[in-house]
């Protein structure tokens, strides 16, 4: 991707009215533009209070101006920040003035994209900027911060360096096949590959925790009418989101709540009770319920403990999504809260109304997706990173097989090269325009 020579500008504060509104400008025309608007001498990295002048020298606004000359700026280019009053019209007027002086409106994420293209940050760090802004829990903020500081990238770069060294060693060994010592079979390469595999597995584990912290899990509550789905939604979210009643078929629309479970975002979805219904509204509710079920990370199937036969709806649920069976209303049959694992999966015995067994259920939810709330040093990771690490891991494993089974040096070297390429995609040392376009277009404007 080529760096554009345009000067870009955007309102960096969120839309609406606020105390302060900030406009950011970056690119080669910054000094020209600032001369016309500020009409005062601006000193690098000094805050000055000034008026922002319009076309006919009328004052548009007044506020603080900050100038960061290239390369010591966020984007690596000349940048200017104008901090005025946070009214949407006044900010628009100022932005229009800047555009008329030779800038264009920035695309989403374009400032950060420039920071990446100018080598100020790598791709994983750039993604962490967006992830930090979008973080919904304190834990994910802390993890995004770690990725932004480059801790994740450093680990990946170390791996890529080790892969490169090993590949060069293997390539050299191939050239020495006629010598007396066979460098490929003396065990050194094998040991180094095994060590690399262990390191990749370690990163894989941490990255998976990081992805859970970023994306959380989607939990869909299903079951027959009156099983207690909406009661569970209310209990987990801690407030009265859904209508609960003893009339079967109370919930028709899909209800969504976002909560956190020990720092992991949890998207809970309450659905219409599943049954054969002639009512067209209820039927539509059930159709929508099935749509949500197909997108779940985990399904919670609620069953009235007094009607264990109602479990027959399992047949209508996807078999490839993890499911927890929750037998509710144990208060009515005098059972204790419990959790059982057998060949049919996990069954949890609770009374949602009396708040019995809910802690067991929460703990089991975390276990189901492998979330470890005590894990330290987690960096925020995306699905794309997990995939790149997995591919890298598979190539290194294949390299080990090529060595052990076929003693094929060229193939070992090729596998190591592929692993290196896949891991390099995480930090963007190897990246396609498509990928960059996809990543930066999901940013907010002005970042
Ligand atoms: N005794 C007892 N009653 C419960 C328990 N959990 C829920 N209920 C009652 O069961 C009834 C149905 O609960 P809901 O949460 O509305 O059930 P639902 O699965 O959302 O039902 P639909 O929306 O109709 O599909 C309500 O009267 C609840 O108070 C429980 O643990 N014990
Ligand atoms: Mg309901």
Coordinates of C-alpha atoms and ligand atoms in Angstrom, one line a residue:
X1 CA 0.0 0.0 0.0
X2 CA 1.4 3.4 -1.0
X3 CA 1.4 6.3 1.3
X4 CA -0.8 9.1 0.0
X5 CA 0.6 12.6 -0.3
X6 CA -2.7 14.2 0.6
X7 CA -3.2 16.2 3.7
X8 CA -6.0 14.7 5.7
X9 CA -8.3 16.2 8.4
X10 CA -11.0 14.9 10.6
X11 CA -13.0 15.7 13.8
X12 CA -11.4 13.4 16.3
X13 CA -13.9 13.8 19.1
X14 CA -17.2 11.9 19.0
X15 CA -20.2 13.5 17.2
X16 CA -22.6 15.6 19.3
X17 CA -22.0 18.5 21.7
X18 CA -19.2 18.5 24.4
X19 CA -16.9 20.7 26.3
X20 CA -14.0 20.4 23.8
X21 CA -13.9 19.3 20.2
X22 CA -10.7 18.4 18.5
X23 CA -9.8 18.5 14.8
X24 CA -6.7 16.7 13.6
X25 CA -4.8 17.5 10.5
X26 CA -1.8 15.5 9.1
X27 CA 0.3 15.8 5.9
X28 CA 2.5 18.1 3.9
X29 CA 0.1 21.1 3.8
X30 CA -0.1 21.4 7.6
X31 CA 2.2 24.5 8.0
X32 CA 0.5 26.3 5.1
X33 CA -3.0 25.6 6.5
X34 CA -1.9 26.6 10.0
X35 CA -0.5 30.0 8.8
X36 CA -4.0 30.9 7.4
X37 CA -6.0 29.7 10.4
X38 CA -3.8 30.5 13.3
X39 CA -2.0 33.7 12.0
X40 CA 0.4 33.4 14.9
X41 CA 3.8 31.7 15.2
X42 CA 3.4 28.1 16.3
X43 CA 6.1 26.4 18.2
X44 CA 6.5 22.6 18.0
X45 CA 5.0 20.7 20.9
X46 CA 3.9 23.9 22.6
X47 CA 0.3 24.5 23.5
X48 CA -0.8 28.0 22.4
X49 CA -4.1 29.7 23.0
X50 CA -5.3 31.3 19.7
X51 CA -8.2 32.2 17.5
X52 CA -9.1 30.0 14.6
X53 CA -9.7 32.3 11.7
X54 CA -12.3 31.9 8.9
X55 CA -12.0 32.9 5.2
X56 CA -12.9 36.6 5.6
X57 CA -10.7 36.8 8.8
X58 CA -13.8 36.4 10.9
X59 CA -13.2 34.3 14.0
X60 CA -14.7 30.8 13.8
X61 CA -13.6 29.7 17.2
X62 CA -10.8 30.0 19.8
X63 CA -8.9 27.3 21.6
X64 CA -5.6 25.5 21.9
X65 CA -3.4 24.6 19.0
X66 CA -0.7 21.9 19.1
X67 CA 1.8 21.4 16.4
X68 CA 4.0 18.2 16.0
X69 CA 6.5 18.5 13.1
X70 CA 7.4 15.2 11.3
X71 CA 8.7 12.7 12.1
X72 CA 8.0 13.1 15.8
X73 CA 4.2 12.8 15.6
X74 CA 1.5 10.1 15.8
X75 CA 1.4 9.7 12.0
X76 CA 5.1 10.5 11.4
X77 CA 4.0 13.5 9.3
X78 CA 3.5 17.2 10.2
X79 CA 0.3 17.2 12.3
X80 CA -1.8 19.9 13.9
X81 CA -4.4 19.5 16.5
X82 CA -7.0 22.3 17.0
X83 CA -8.9 22.0 20.3
X84 CA -11.9 24.2 20.1
X85 CA -15.4 24.1 21.6
X86 CA -17.3 20.9 21.1
X87 CA -20.3 22.0 19.2
X88 CA -21.0 20.1 16.0
X89 CA -21.7 23.1 13.8
X90 CA -18.7 25.1 14.9
X91 CA -16.5 22.0 14.4
X92 CA -18.0 21.5 10.9
X93 CA -17.3 25.2 10.0
X94 CA -13.7 24.8 11.1
X95 CA -13.3 21.5 9.2
X96 CA -14.8 23.1 6.1
X97 CA -12.3 25.9 6.4
X98 CA -9.4 23.4 6.7
X99 CA -10.6 21.5 3.6
X100 CA -10.9 24.7 1.6
X101 CA -7.2 25.3 2.4
X102 CA -6.0 22.1 0.8
X103 CA -6.8 19.1 3.0
X104 CA -9.4 16.4 2.4
X105 CA -11.5 14.5 4.9
X106 CA -9.7 11.5 6.4
X107 CA -11.0 8.0 5.9
X108 CA -11.7 5.9 9.0
X109 CA -8.4 4.9 10.6
X110 CA -6.3 6.8 8.1
X111 CA -4.2 8.5 10.8
X112 CA -3.3 5.2 12.3
X113 CA -2.8 3.7 8.8
X114 CA -0.2 6.5 8.1
X115 CA 1.5 5.7 11.4
X116 CA 1.8 2.1 10.3
X117 CA 3.0 3.0 6.7
X118 CA 5.5 5.4 8.1
X119 CA 6.9 2.7 10.4
X120 CA 5.8 4.4 13.7
X121 CA 3.9 1.3 14.8
X122 CA 3.4 -2.2 13.4
X123 CA 0.1 -3.8 12.3
X124 CA -0.6 -5.5 15.6
X125 CA 0.0 -2.3 17.5
X126 CA -2.3 -0.4 15.1
X127 CA -5.1 -2.9 15.6
X128 CA -4.6 -2.6 19.4
X129 CA -5.3 1.2 19.1
X130 CA -8.8 0.3 17.8
X131 CA -9.2 -2.5 20.3
X132 CA -8.3 -0.1 23.2
X133 CA -11.0 2.3 22.0
X134 CA -13.6 -0.4 21.7
X135 CA -12.7 -2.3 24.9
X136 CA -15.7 -3.0 27.1
X137 CA -13.9 -4.3 30.2
X138 CA -11.0 -3.0 32.3
X139 CA -9.2 -6.2 31.7
X140 CA -9.4 -5.8 28.0
X141 CA -8.2 -2.2 28.3
X142 CA -5.1 -3.4 30.1
X143 CA -4.4 -6.1 27.6
X144 CA -5.0 -3.8 24.6
X145 CA -2.5 -1.5 26.2
X146 CA 0.1 -4.3 26.3
X147 CA -0.4 -5.0 22.6
X148 CA -0.2 -1.3 21.8
X149 CA 3.1 -1.0 23.6
X150 CA 4.4 -3.8 21.4
X151 CA 4.7 -6.7 23.9
X152 CA 2.8 -9.0 21.6
X153 CA 4.7 -7.9 18.5
X154 CA 8.0 -8.4 20.3
X155 CA 7.1 -12.0 21.0
X156 CA 6.1 -12.6 17.4
X157 CA 9.3 -10.8 16.1
X158 CA 11.4 -13.0 18.3
X159 CA 9.8 -16.1 16.9
X160 CA 10.2 -14.9 13.3
X161 CA 13.9 -14.2 14.0
X162 CA 14.4 -17.7 15.4
X163 CA 12.6 -19.2 12.5
X164 CA 14.8 -17.2 10.1
X165 CA 18.0 -18.3 11.8
X166 CA 17.0 -21.9 11.8
X167 CA 16.0 -21.8 8.2
X168 CA 19.4 -20.4 7.3
X169 CA 21.1 -23.1 9.3
X170 CA 19.1 -25.8 7.5
X171 CA 19.8 -24.3 4.1
X172 CA 23.5 -24.3 5.0
X173 CA 23.3 -27.9 6.2
X174 CA 21.8 -28.9 2.8
X175 CA 24.9 -27.5 1.1
X176 CA 27.1 -29.6 3.3
X177 CA 25.5 -33.0 2.5
X178 CA 28.7 -34.3 1.0
X179 CA 30.7 -33.6 4.1
X180 CA 31.4 -36.2 6.7
X181 CA 29.0 -34.8 9.3
X182 CA 25.3 -34.6 8.5
X183 CA 24.1 -31.5 10.1
X184 CA 20.5 -32.4 9.5
X185 CA 20.5 -35.6 11.5
X186 CA 22.8 -34.7 14.4
X187 CA 19.8 -33.7 16.5
X188 CA 20.5 -30.0 16.6
X189 CA 17.8 -29.0 14.1
X190 CA 15.3 -31.3 15.6
X191 CA 15.9 -29.9 19.1
X192 CA 15.5 -26.3 17.8
X193 CA 12.3 -27.1 16.0
X194 CA 10.8 -28.7 19.1
X195 CA 11.8 -25.7 21.2
X196 CA 10.1 -23.4 18.6
X197 CA 7.0 -25.5 18.7
X198 CA 6.8 -25.1 22.4
X199 CA 7.2 -21.3 22.2
X200 CA 4.5 -21.1 19.5
X201 CA 2.1 -23.1 21.7
X202 CA 2.8 -20.7 24.6
X203 CA 1.9 -17.7 22.5
X204 CA -1.1 -19.5 21.1
X205 CA -2.5 -20.0 24.7
X206 CA -2.0 -16.4 25.7
X207 CA -3.4 -15.1 22.4
X208 CA -6.5 -17.3 22.8
X209 CA -7.0 -15.7 26.2
X210 CA -6.5 -12.3 24.5
X211 CA -9.1 -13.1 21.9
X212 CA -11.7 -14.0 24.6
X213 CA -10.9 -10.7 26.4
X214 CA -11.5 -8.9 23.1
X215 CA -14.5 -10.7 21.6
X216 CA -15.9 -12.5 24.6
X217 CA -18.5 -15.1 24.0
X218 CA -22.1 -15.1 22.7
X219 CA -24.4 -17.1 24.9
X220 CA -27.8 -18.0 23.6
X221 CA -30.5 -19.0 26.1
X222 CA -33.0 -21.6 24.6
X223 CA -35.6 -23.9 25.9
X224 CA -39.3 -24.5 26.1
X225 CA -41.7 -21.7 27.2
X226 CA -41.6 -21.0 30.9
X227 CA -38.3 -22.9 31.5
X228 CA -36.7 -19.7 33.0
X229 CA -34.7 -18.2 30.1
X230 CA -35.7 -14.6 30.8
X231 CA -35.2 -15.2 34.5
X232 CA -31.6 -16.3 33.8
X233 CA -31.0 -13.3 31.6
X234 CA -32.2 -11.0 34.4
X235 CA -30.1 -12.9 37.0
X236 CA -26.9 -12.8 35.0
X237 CA -27.2 -9.2 34.0
X238 CA -28.2 -8.2 37.5
X239 CA -31.3 -6.1 36.5
X240 CA -34.8 -6.5 35.2
X241 CA -34.2 -6.5 31.4
X242 CA -36.8 -9.1 30.3
X243 CA -40.4 -9.6 31.3
X244 CA -40.8 -12.7 33.4
X245 CA -44.2 -14.3 33.7
X246 CA -45.8 -17.7 34.2
X247 CA -47.6 -17.3 30.9
X248 CA -45.8 -19.6 28.4
X249 CA -44.7 -17.7 25.3
X250 CA -43.9 -14.4 27.1
X251 CA -40.7 -13.6 25.2
X252 CA -41.1 -13.2 21.4
X253 CA -38.5 -10.6 20.4
X254 CA -34.8 -11.4 20.8
X255 CA -33.3 -9.6 23.9
X256 CA -29.6 -8.8 24.1
X257 CA -27.5 -7.9 27.1
X258 CA -23.8 -7.3 27.4
X259 CA -22.3 -8.1 30.7
X260 CA -18.8 -9.2 31.9
X261 CA -17.8 -12.3 33.5
X262 CA -14.6 -11.7 35.5
X263 CA -13.4 -9.3 32.8
X264 CA -14.6 -11.4 29.8
X265 CA -17.3 -9.7 27.7
X266 CA -20.4 -11.9 27.6
X267 CA -23.2 -11.3 25.1
X268 CA -26.3 -12.9 26.4
X269 CA -29.3 -13.5 24.1
X270 CA -32.7 -14.4 25.3
X271 CA -35.0 -16.0 22.8
X272 CA -38.6 -17.1 22.4
X273 CA -39.5 -20.5 24.0
X274 CA -39.4 -23.2 21.4
X275 CA -42.7 -25.0 20.8
X276 CA -45.1 -25.7 17.9
X277 CA -47.2 -22.6 17.7
X278 CA -49.9 -21.4 15.4
X279 CA -49.5 -17.8 16.5
X280 CA -47.8 -16.0 13.7
X281 CA -46.0 -13.6 16.0
X282 CA -44.7 -16.4 18.2
X283 CA -43.7 -18.4 15.1
X284 CA -41.6 -15.4 13.9
X285 CA -40.0 -15.2 17.4
X286 CA -39.1 -18.9 17.1
X287 CA -37.7 -18.4 13.6
X288 CA -35.5 -15.6 15.0
X289 CA -34.5 -17.7 17.9
X290 CA -33.1 -20.4 15.5
X291 CA -31.1 -17.7 13.7
X292 CA -29.4 -16.6 16.9
X293 CA -28.8 -20.2 18.0
X294 CA -26.8 -20.8 14.8
X295 CA -24.5 -18.0 15.7
X296 CA -23.9 -18.9 19.3
X297 CA -20.5 -19.7 20.9
X298 CA -22.3 -21.6 23.7
X299 CA -26.0 -22.6 24.0
X300 CA -27.6 -22.8 27.4
X301 CA -30.6 -25.1 27.2
X302 CA -33.0 -24.5 30.0
X303 CA -35.2 -27.3 31.2
X304 CA -37.8 -27.3 33.9
X305 CA -36.4 -29.9 36.3
X306 CA -39.9 -31.3 36.7
X307 CA -40.3 -31.9 33.0
X308 CA -37.0 -33.7 32.0
X309 CA -38.7 -35.0 28.8
X310 CA -38.7 -31.5 27.4
X311 CA -35.1 -32.1 26.6
X312 CA -36.3 -33.5 23.3
X313 CA -35.8 -30.1 21.7
X314 CA -32.1 -30.9 21.7
X315 CA -32.7 -32.7 18.3
X316 CA -33.6 -29.3 16.8
X317 CA -30.3 -27.6 18.0
X318 CA -27.0 -27.7 16.2
X319 CA -24.8 -30.4 17.4
X320 CA -21.5 -28.7 16.8
X321 CA -22.0 -25.8 19.2
X322 CA -21.1 -26.5 22.9
X323 CA -24.2 -26.8 25.0
X324 CA -24.8 -26.7 28.7
X325 CA -28.1 -28.2 30.0
X326 CA -29.4 -26.2 32.9
X327 CA -32.2 -27.9 34.9
X328 CA -34.0 -25.1 36.6
X329 CA -36.5 -24.8 39.5
X330 CA -34.7 -27.2 41.9
X331 CA -36.4 -25.4 44.7
X332 CA -39.7 -27.0 43.7
X333 CA -38.3 -30.6 43.9
X334 CA -35.9 -30.2 46.8
X335 CA -32.7 -30.9 45.0
X336 CA -29.3 -29.3 45.8
X337 CA -27.4 -27.1 43.3
X338 CA -25.0 -29.3 41.4
X339 CA -23.0 -29.7 38.2
X340 CA -22.5 -33.1 36.5
X341 CA -20.4 -34.1 33.5
X342 CA -21.2 -37.4 31.8
X343 CA -21.1 -38.8 28.2
X344 CA -24.1 -36.6 27.4
X345 CA -22.3 -33.4 28.3
X346 CA -22.7 -31.1 31.2
X347 CA -25.9 -30.7 33.3
X348 CA -26.2 -28.0 35.8
X349 CA -28.9 -28.0 38.5
X350 CA -30.1 -24.5 39.6
X351 CA -32.9 -22.4 40.9
X352 CA -32.7 -19.1 39.1
X353 CA -35.5 -17.6 41.2
X354 CA -33.7 -18.5 44.5
X355 CA -30.2 -17.7 43.1
X356 CA -29.0 -21.3 43.8
X357 CA -26.2 -22.8 41.7
X358 CA -25.6 -19.7 39.5
X359 CA -22.0 -19.4 40.6
X360 CA -21.4 -23.1 39.5
X361 CA -22.9 -22.2 36.2
X362 CA -20.7 -19.1 35.7
X363 CA -17.6 -21.0 36.5
X364 CA -18.6 -23.7 34.1
X365 CA -19.2 -21.1 31.4
X366 CA -15.7 -19.8 31.8
X367 CA -14.3 -23.4 31.6
X368 CA -16.3 -24.2 28.5
X369 CA -14.5 -21.5 26.5
X370 CA -11.2 -22.0 28.3
X371 CA -11.2 -18.5 29.9
X372 CA -8.7 -18.1 32.7
X373 CA -9.4 -14.9 34.6
X374 CA -6.2 -15.2 36.6
X375 CA -3.9 -15.3 33.6
X376 CA -1.4 -12.5 33.6
X377 CA 0.4 -10.8 30.8
X378 CA -2.4 -11.3 28.4
X379 CA -2.2 -9.2 25.2
X380 CA -5.3 -8.5 23.3
X381 CA -5.5 -10.7 20.1
X382 CA -7.9 -11.0 17.2
X383 CA -9.2 -13.9 15.3
X384 CA -6.7 -13.1 12.5
X385 CA -3.8 -13.4 14.9
X386 CA -4.9 -16.8 16.2
X387 CA -5.3 -18.1 12.7
X388 CA -1.8 -16.8 11.7
X389 CA -0.3 -18.5 14.8
X390 CA -2.1 -21.7 14.0
X391 CA -0.9 -21.8 10.4
X392 CA 2.7 -21.0 11.6
X393 CA 2.4 -23.8 14.2
X394 CA 1.2 -26.3 11.6
X395 CA 4.1 -25.5 9.2
X396 CA 6.7 -25.9 12.0
X397 CA 5.1 -29.2 12.9
X398 CA 5.3 -30.3 9.3
X399 CA 8.9 -29.2 9.2
X400 CA 9.6 -31.6 12.1
X401 CA 7.9 -34.4 10.2
X402 CA 9.9 -33.7 7.1
X403 CA 13.0 -33.9 9.2
X404 CA 12.2 -37.0 11.2
X405 CA 10.4 -39.1 8.6
X406 CA 11.9 -38.0 5.2
X407 CA 15.1 -36.2 6.3
X408 CA 14.2 -33.8 3.5
X409 CA 16.2 -30.6 4.2
X410 CA 14.7 -28.6 1.3
X411 CA 11.2 -29.3 2.6
X412 CA 12.1 -28.5 6.1
X413 CA 13.5 -25.1 5.0
X414 CA 10.4 -24.4 2.9
X415 CA 8.0 -25.2 5.8
X416 CA 10.0 -22.9 8.1
X417 CA 9.8 -20.2 5.4
X418 CA 6.0 -20.6 5.3
X419 CA 5.7 -20.5 9.1
X420 CA 7.8 -17.3 9.1
X421 CA 5.5 -15.7 6.5
X422 CA 2.4 -16.6 8.4
X423 CA 3.7 -15.1 11.7
X424 CA 5.0 -12.1 9.8
X425 CA 1.5 -11.2 8.8
X426 CA 0.6 -10.5 12.4
X427 CA 2.9 -7.5 12.7
X428 CA 2.5 -6.6 9.0
X429 CA 6.0 -7.3 7.8
X430 CA 4.2 -9.3 5.1
X431 CA 0.7 -7.8 4.3
X432 CA -1.6 -7.3 1.4
X433 CA -3.6 -4.2 0.5
X434 CA -6.8 -6.1 1.0
X435 CA -5.9 -7.0 4.6
X436 CA -4.8 -3.4 5.4
X437 CA -8.0 -2.0 3.9
X438 CA -10.1 -4.4 6.0
X439 CA -8.3 -3.6 9.2
X440 CA -8.2 0.2 8.9
X441 CA -11.7 0.7 7.5
X442 CA -13.2 -0.7 10.8
X443 CA -11.6 2.2 12.8
X444 CA -13.4 5.3 13.8
X445 CA -13.0 8.5 12.0
X446 CA -10.2 10.7 13.3
X447 CA -8.1 7.9 14.6
Ligands
LIG1 N1 -40.1 -21.8 41.5 C1 -39.3 -21.3 40.5 N2 -39.9 -20.6 39.6 C2 -39.1 -20.1 38.6 C3 -37.7 -20.3 38.6 N3 -37.1 -19.7 37.6 C4 -38.1 -19.1 36.9 N4 -39.3 -19.4 37.5 C5 -40.7 -18.9 37.1 O1 -41.0 -19.5 35.9 C6 -41.9 -18.7 35.1 C7 -41.3 -18.5 33.7 O2 -40.1 -17.8 33.8 P1 -39.5 -17.0 32.5 O3 -38.1 -16.6 32.9 O4 -40.5 -16.0 32.1 O5 -39.4 -18.2 31.5 P2 -39.1 -18.2 29.9 O6 -38.3 -19.4 29.6 O7 -38.4 -16.9 29.6 O8 -40.4 -18.3 29.2 P3 -40.9 -17.8 27.8 O9 -40.5 -16.4 27.6 O10 -42.4 -17.8 27.9 O11 -40.4 -18.7 26.8 C8 -41.9 -17.4 35.9 O12 -43.1 -17.4 36.7 C9 -40.7 -17.4 36.8 O13 -40.9 -16.7 38.0 C10 -37.1 -21.1 39.7 O14 -35.9 -21.3 39.8 N5 -38.0 -21.6 40.6
LIG2 MG1 -38.9 -15.4 28.3

